Short mmCIF file of C-alpha atoms in Angstrom, two decimals:
data_model
loop_
_atom_site.label_atom_id
_atom_site.label_comp_id
_atom_site.label_asym_id
_atom_site.label_seq_id
_atom_site.Cartn_x
_atom_site.Cartn_y
_atom_site.Cartn_z
CA MET R 1 83.74 187.02 196.67
CA ALA R 2 84.24 187.52 200.37
CA GLN R 3 87.42 189.32 201.41
CA ALA R 4 88.31 186.72 204.06
CA MET R 5 91.01 185.04 202.03
CA ALA R 6 93.29 183.65 204.74
CA PHE R 7 93.03 180.85 207.25
CA GLY R 8 95.86 180.94 209.75
CA PRO R 9 99.19 180.74 207.90
CA MET R 10 97.57 179.17 204.82
CA ASP R 11 96.53 181.50 202.04
CA GLY R 12 93.05 181.33 200.61
CA VAL R 13 91.33 178.56 202.57
CA ASP R 14 88.17 180.12 201.26
CA GLY R 15 87.35 177.44 198.76
CA VAL R 16 83.64 177.32 199.54
CA ASP R 17 83.30 181.11 199.64
CA GLY R 18 81.63 181.36 203.01
CA VAL R 19 79.30 178.34 202.81
CA ASP R 20 80.96 176.93 205.92
CA GLY R 21 79.50 179.86 207.80
CA VAL R 22 75.93 178.87 207.04
CA GLU R 23 75.43 177.31 210.45
CA GLY R 24 71.92 176.14 209.70
CA LEU R 25 73.34 173.57 207.31
CA ASP R 26 75.42 171.96 210.05
CA THR R 27 72.49 169.67 210.85
CA LEU R 28 72.92 168.18 207.36
CA GLY R 29 76.33 166.84 208.22
CA GLY R 30 78.63 169.76 208.96
CA GLY R 31 81.74 170.89 207.24
CA PRO R 32 85.12 169.26 207.79
CA ARG R 33 86.49 172.32 209.58
CA GLN R 34 83.50 173.20 211.75
CA ALA R 35 83.85 172.78 215.48
CA VAL R 36 81.06 170.73 217.05
CA PHE R 37 79.77 171.02 220.62
CA ARG R 38 77.86 167.94 221.85
CA PRO R 39 76.58 168.24 225.41
CA LEU R 40 75.38 164.93 226.91
CA GLY R 41 73.18 165.31 229.96
CA LEU R 42 70.69 163.15 231.87
CA ALA R 43 67.72 162.75 229.54
CA PRO R 44 64.48 160.83 230.18
CA GLU R 45 64.13 157.39 228.65
CA PHE R 46 61.92 157.18 225.60
CA VAL R 47 58.92 155.77 227.55
CA ARG R 48 58.15 155.14 231.20
CA ARG R 49 58.75 151.59 232.31
CA ALA R 50 55.79 149.37 233.20
CA ASN R 51 54.42 149.86 236.72
CA GLU R 52 56.60 152.91 237.31
CA VAL R 53 55.18 156.39 237.84
CA ASP R 54 58.24 158.34 236.71
CA TYR R 55 60.80 158.25 233.95
CA ARG R 56 64.18 156.75 234.46
CA SER R 57 67.23 158.65 233.25
CA HIS R 58 68.74 157.78 229.92
CA ARG R 59 72.47 158.04 230.34
CA TRP R 60 75.11 157.80 227.66
CA PRO R 61 76.40 155.27 227.05
CA PRO R 62 73.00 153.64 227.56
CA ARG R 63 72.46 150.64 229.81
CA PRO R 64 69.59 148.54 228.45
CA PRO R 65 68.21 146.12 231.06
CA ASN R 66 69.85 142.68 231.11
CA VAL R 67 71.87 143.41 227.93
CA PRO R 68 75.52 144.46 227.99
CA TRP R 69 76.05 147.41 225.67
CA PRO R 70 78.24 147.67 223.84
CA PRO R 71 78.65 143.91 223.99
CA PRO R 72 82.15 142.63 224.77
CA ILE R 73 84.08 142.17 221.55
CA GLY R 74 83.64 138.66 220.20
CA SER R 75 81.28 137.53 222.96
CA LEU R 76 78.01 137.67 221.00
CA PRO R 77 76.92 137.23 217.38
CA GLY R 78 77.12 140.61 215.72
CA ALA R 79 79.33 141.95 218.52
CA TRP R 80 80.75 145.46 218.38
CA PRO R 81 83.21 145.45 215.46
CA THR R 82 86.89 146.10 215.76
CA ALA R 83 88.53 148.65 213.51
CA PRO R 84 90.25 147.20 210.45
CA GLY R 85 94.01 147.13 210.51
CA GLY R 86 94.48 149.91 207.98
CA ILE R 87 92.00 152.73 207.48
CA ALA R 88 92.78 154.77 204.40
CA ARG R 89 93.54 158.43 204.98
CA ARG R 90 90.90 160.71 203.51
CA LEU R 91 91.83 164.04 201.99
CA ALA R 92 88.79 165.68 203.58
CA ASP R 93 90.07 164.75 207.05
CA PHE R 94 92.69 167.49 206.67
CA THR R 95 92.36 171.19 206.00
CA PRO R 96 94.67 172.42 203.24
CA ASP R 97 96.63 174.11 206.01
CA ASN R 98 97.31 170.81 207.76
CA SER R 99 97.69 168.62 204.68
CA SER R 100 100.39 170.96 203.37
CA LEU R 101 102.43 170.10 206.46
CA LEU R 102 102.20 166.41 205.55
CA VAL R 103 103.77 167.21 202.19
CA LEU R 104 106.40 169.47 203.78
CA ALA R 105 107.39 166.61 206.08
CA GLU R 106 107.92 164.42 203.01
CA PHE R 107 109.73 167.19 201.13
CA VAL R 108 112.40 167.72 203.78
CA GLN R 109 113.11 163.99 203.85
CA LEU R 110 114.07 163.90 200.15
CA LYS R 111 117.74 163.61 201.01
CA ASP R 112 118.22 159.94 200.28
CA ALA R 113 120.66 158.68 197.69
CA GLN R 114 118.11 158.95 194.87
CA ASN R 115 117.38 162.62 195.52
CA ARG R 116 120.59 163.85 197.12
CA ASP R 117 121.91 165.59 194.02
CA ALA R 118 118.59 167.35 193.33
CA TRP R 119 118.40 168.46 196.96
CA ALA R 120 121.98 169.77 196.83
CA ARG R 121 121.15 171.80 193.70
CA LEU R 122 118.14 173.27 195.46
CA MET R 123 120.10 174.26 198.55
CA ALA R 124 122.73 175.93 196.33
CA SER R 125 120.29 177.56 193.92
CA ASN R 126 120.60 181.10 195.28
CA ASP R 127 123.44 183.55 194.82
CA MET R 128 122.42 186.98 196.06
CA ALA R 129 125.58 188.77 194.89
CA ASN R 130 125.16 187.55 191.31
CA ASP R 131 121.42 188.30 191.30
CA ILE R 132 122.06 191.87 192.47
CA ALA R 133 124.81 192.30 189.89
CA ALA R 134 122.50 191.01 187.14
CA HIS R 135 120.11 193.86 187.98
CA GLY R 136 122.85 196.51 187.86
CA GLY R 137 123.66 196.68 191.55
CA VAL R 138 121.77 197.94 194.59
CA PRO R 139 121.57 201.62 193.47
CA ALA R 140 120.02 200.55 190.16
CA GLU R 141 117.52 198.32 191.97
CA LEU R 142 116.47 201.14 194.30
CA ASP R 143 116.07 203.44 191.30
CA GLU R 144 113.83 200.80 189.70
CA LEU R 145 111.64 200.67 192.82
CA ARG R 146 111.24 204.47 192.82
CA ARG R 147 110.17 204.20 189.18
CA LEU R 148 107.62 201.50 189.99
CA ALA R 149 106.09 203.52 192.85
CA GLN R 150 103.97 205.49 190.38
CA TYR R 151 101.74 202.40 189.96
CA ARG R 152 100.85 202.06 193.63
CA GLY R 153 97.60 204.00 193.38
CA GLY R 154 96.26 201.78 190.62
CA VAL R 155 97.13 198.41 192.18
CA MET R 156 96.90 199.03 195.91
CA ALA R 157 93.71 197.04 196.53
CA GLU R 158 95.00 194.13 194.46
CA ALA R 159 98.42 194.10 196.09
CA LEU R 160 96.93 194.20 199.57
CA ALA R 161 94.57 191.33 198.77
CA GLN R 162 97.51 189.27 197.57
CA ARG R 163 99.41 189.67 200.82
CA ASN R 164 97.50 186.69 202.24
CA GLY R 165 95.46 185.63 199.24
CA ILE R 166 97.71 184.10 196.61
CA ILE R 167 95.64 180.96 196.00
CA GLY R 168 92.49 183.05 195.73
CA TYR R 169 93.86 184.71 192.59
CA PHE R 170 94.87 181.43 190.97
CA ARG R 171 91.38 180.10 191.71
CA GLY R 172 89.96 183.03 189.81
CA LEU R 173 91.58 181.94 186.55
CA LEU R 174 89.41 178.83 186.23
CA GLN R 175 86.89 179.13 189.07
CA PHE R 176 87.98 176.10 191.07
CA ASN R 177 87.66 175.81 194.82
CA LEU R 178 88.06 173.38 197.67
CA ALA R 179 84.62 171.89 197.08
CA THR R 180 84.82 171.45 193.30
CA HIS R 181 88.51 170.47 192.88
CA PRO R 182 89.83 169.37 196.29
CA TYR R 183 93.03 167.71 195.06
CA THR R 184 93.92 170.71 192.92
CA TYR R 185 93.37 172.96 195.91
CA HIS R 186 95.44 170.81 198.30
CA LEU R 187 98.20 170.61 195.69
CA ALA R 188 98.31 174.41 195.48
CA ALA R 189 98.33 174.62 199.29
CA ALA R 190 101.26 172.19 199.43
CA ALA R 191 103.19 174.31 196.91
CA LEU R 192 102.44 177.36 199.03
CA ARG R 193 103.74 175.66 202.18
CA VAL R 194 106.91 174.28 200.58
CA GLY R 195 107.56 177.73 199.10
CA GLN R 196 107.17 179.28 202.54
CA PHE R 197 109.68 176.84 204.00
CA LEU R 198 112.24 177.45 201.26
CA CYS R 199 112.01 181.23 201.27
CA MET R 200 112.50 181.31 205.05
CA HIS R 201 115.52 179.03 204.72
CA TYR R 202 117.16 181.45 202.32
CA LYS R 203 116.03 184.58 204.14
CA GLY R 204 117.79 183.29 207.24
CA GLN R 205 120.87 182.54 205.16
CA PHE R 206 121.21 185.89 203.37
CA ASN R 207 119.54 188.34 205.80
CA ARG R 208 119.09 191.09 203.23
CA PRO R 209 117.54 194.34 204.55
CA ARG R 210 114.30 195.56 203.04
CA PRO R 211 114.61 198.39 200.47
CA ASN R 212 113.34 201.20 202.67
CA ARG R 213 116.03 200.46 205.25
CA LEU R 214 118.58 201.48 202.63
CA ASP R 215 116.58 204.23 200.94
CA PRO R 216 113.82 206.01 202.92
CA SER R 217 112.49 207.57 199.70
CA VAL R 218 111.18 204.13 198.72
CA MET R 219 108.77 204.36 201.71
CA SER R 220 106.33 201.50 201.28
CA PRO R 221 102.61 202.22 201.79
CA ILE R 222 102.52 199.17 204.09
CA ASP R 223 104.82 198.03 206.86
CA PRO R 224 107.26 195.59 205.25
CA PRO R 225 107.34 192.16 206.87
CA GLY R 226 109.88 191.95 209.67
CA HIS R 227 111.88 189.14 208.10
CA SER R 228 114.58 189.74 205.52
CA SER R 229 114.05 190.44 201.86
CA TYR R 230 115.90 187.86 199.73
CA PRO R 231 114.30 185.92 198.09
CA SER R 232 110.72 187.08 197.61
CA GLY R 233 108.35 184.59 199.23
CA HIS R 234 105.46 185.78 197.07
CA SER R 235 107.55 185.20 193.96
CA LEU R 236 108.70 181.74 195.03
CA GLN R 237 105.25 180.60 196.14
CA SER R 238 103.41 182.02 193.13
CA PHE R 239 105.75 180.49 190.57
CA LEU R 240 105.71 177.12 192.35
CA ILE R 241 101.89 177.10 192.34
CA ALA R 242 101.91 178.14 188.68
CA ARG R 243 104.20 175.25 187.75
CA CYS R 244 101.84 172.81 189.45
CA LEU R 245 98.70 174.19 187.80
CA GLU R 246 100.11 174.37 184.29
CA GLN R 247 100.83 170.64 184.53
CA VAL R 248 97.45 169.72 186.06
CA VAL R 249 94.95 171.79 184.09
CA PRO R 250 94.14 170.77 180.48
CA THR R 251 96.78 171.79 178.00
CA ALA R 252 94.12 173.38 175.79
CA VAL R 253 93.87 176.23 178.31
CA GLY R 254 96.31 178.92 177.26
CA THR R 255 96.97 177.47 173.80
CA GLY R 256 98.80 180.02 171.67
CA LEU R 257 100.44 181.77 174.62
CA ALA R 258 104.20 181.69 174.96
CA THR R 259 103.67 181.64 178.73
CA SER R 260 100.85 179.88 180.56
CA PRO R 261 98.20 182.08 182.23
CA TYR R 262 99.41 180.74 185.56
CA MET R 263 102.93 181.98 184.93
CA LEU R 264 101.57 185.34 183.78
CA LEU R 265 99.63 185.63 187.04
CA ALA R 266 102.69 184.62 189.07
CA GLU R 267 104.70 187.33 187.32
CA ARG R 268 102.04 189.89 188.21
CA ILE R 269 101.84 188.86 191.88
CA ALA R 270 105.63 188.96 192.21
CA LYS R 271 105.94 192.32 190.43
CA LEU R 272 103.39 193.99 192.69
CA ARG R 273 105.64 193.27 195.67
CA GLU R 274 108.23 195.46 193.94
CA VAL R 275 105.58 198.12 193.29
CA LEU R 276 104.85 198.19 197.03
CA GLY R 277 108.57 198.69 197.62
CA VAL R 278 108.99 195.65 199.87
CA HIS R 279 111.17 193.62 197.47
CA TYR R 280 114.04 194.29 195.09
CA PRO R 281 113.86 192.96 191.50
CA SER R 282 116.65 190.50 192.36
CA ASP R 283 114.44 189.08 195.15
CA THR R 284 111.82 188.31 192.51
CA THR R 285 114.37 186.70 190.21
CA ALA R 286 115.64 184.47 193.01
CA GLY R 287 112.13 183.37 193.98
CA ARG R 288 111.32 182.37 190.43
CA ARG R 289 114.55 180.39 190.07
CA VAL R 290 114.13 178.53 193.37
CA ALA R 291 110.56 177.60 192.37
CA GLY R 292 111.88 176.06 189.17
CA THR R 293 114.51 174.09 191.06
CA ALA R 294 112.09 172.98 193.77
CA PHE R 295 109.30 171.83 191.47
CA PRO R 296 110.89 168.50 190.45
CA LEU R 297 111.53 167.67 194.11
CA LEU R 298 107.96 168.56 195.05
CA MET R 299 106.79 166.08 192.42
CA ARG R 300 108.77 163.34 194.19
CA CYS R 301 106.88 163.66 197.49
CA PRO R 302 104.96 160.37 197.92
CA LEU R 303 101.62 162.03 198.65
CA ILE R 304 101.85 164.04 195.45
CA ARG R 305 103.58 161.47 193.25
CA GLY R 306 101.48 158.52 194.38
CA THR R 307 102.67 154.93 194.54
CA PRO R 308 102.93 152.29 191.80
CA VAL R 309 100.41 149.45 191.64
CA LEU R 310 102.19 146.49 190.06
CA ASP R 311 100.59 144.03 187.67
CA THR R 312 101.44 140.33 187.39
CA GLN R 313 104.55 141.25 185.40
CA ASN R 314 105.72 143.57 188.18
CA VAL R 315 105.07 146.59 185.98
CA PRO R 316 103.15 149.64 187.30
CA ASN R 317 99.66 149.76 185.79
CA ASN R 318 98.57 153.09 187.29
CA GLU R 319 101.13 155.49 185.86
CA VAL R 320 99.48 158.56 184.32
CA GLY R 321 102.60 160.08 182.82
CA GLN R 322 105.78 161.83 183.85
CA VAL R 323 106.28 165.27 185.32
CA ALA R 324 109.72 166.81 185.66
CA GLY R 325 111.23 163.54 184.50
CA HIS R 326 109.60 161.34 187.13
CA PRO R 327 106.59 159.01 186.96
CA ILE R 328 103.30 160.17 188.41
CA TYR R 329 100.72 157.65 189.56
CA HIS R 330 96.96 157.93 189.59
CA ASN R 331 96.61 157.47 193.35
CA GLY R 332 98.70 160.57 194.19
CA TRP R 333 97.42 164.10 194.61
CA PHE R 334 98.85 165.16 191.27
CA GLY R 335 97.19 162.36 189.33
CA ARG R 336 93.86 162.88 191.09
CA ALA R 337 94.08 166.63 190.55
CA ARG R 338 94.62 166.09 186.84
CA GLU R 339 91.58 163.80 186.76
CA GLU R 340 89.48 166.57 188.28
CA TRP R 341 90.02 168.49 185.05
CA GLU R 342 90.22 165.62 182.55
CA PRO R 343 88.42 162.52 183.86
CA ARG R 344 89.86 159.25 182.66
#
């Protein structure tokens, strides 16, 4: 698979594995993210006009003789149509990068009376002092990072790829991509974006220094990100994606495991940030906990949850089940993602 696993701030917008770069296929319709350049010059008309020795120019918009074009709306039979009042939004009109911002905008508005308590729990879900104490204190955490450093040689390529390629690893579990499972992919991108927002909220709140600022012997093989350490963004984002996927993908996958393969992968991604020496174990713990608290709220975002379609008895007839204690409807991203794996 190509190494280009990042697209701007969005991890892993590589769902078609380079097919978008096959420019020769653009004449077949083009990809949704390909820029198009359409020069319009002065071209000759298709044929010369009768009794004229030269071609006339064909401008755009064209001006056929004695016929207004486009015809004034409503003035002629078959006149140029007006756009309908409501044009449904198409998922393919948005890159995962941009669609994740739509979900984030919904997520931050979940502060109404119905969701106020859940939002308050989320905002209060971190306690850095207790997390550090649970891991034996800062000296014990730094000692743990020195112990983990022995694994750097064996995981360096993997850890570096995961810096901006989280979704790419989750795709590898079941070989899905943006072309084959678009709703699953956009759902994972939304989880990534919401996780990014939450980890930055807490990082600004706690402002914990990176490990090597306290102990130079930890010396990371990469430059740690400039922002603060607590909680781990990779931990929060990975566990939030894992929670989404384990609800979407068929339950038969991972049968017999105490932990889903998605959670096992999230654990690995989070742990490798400790191996690199850029996060403390308590950062990882906090990220996992925030993901668990945020998941029910993510499921309440209208784009992901969907909207009820009521029957004649005013009862929803498109509910596909409940996730995190709340109904999920078929017309939301979550319901459509589930159908990509188990068609109705």
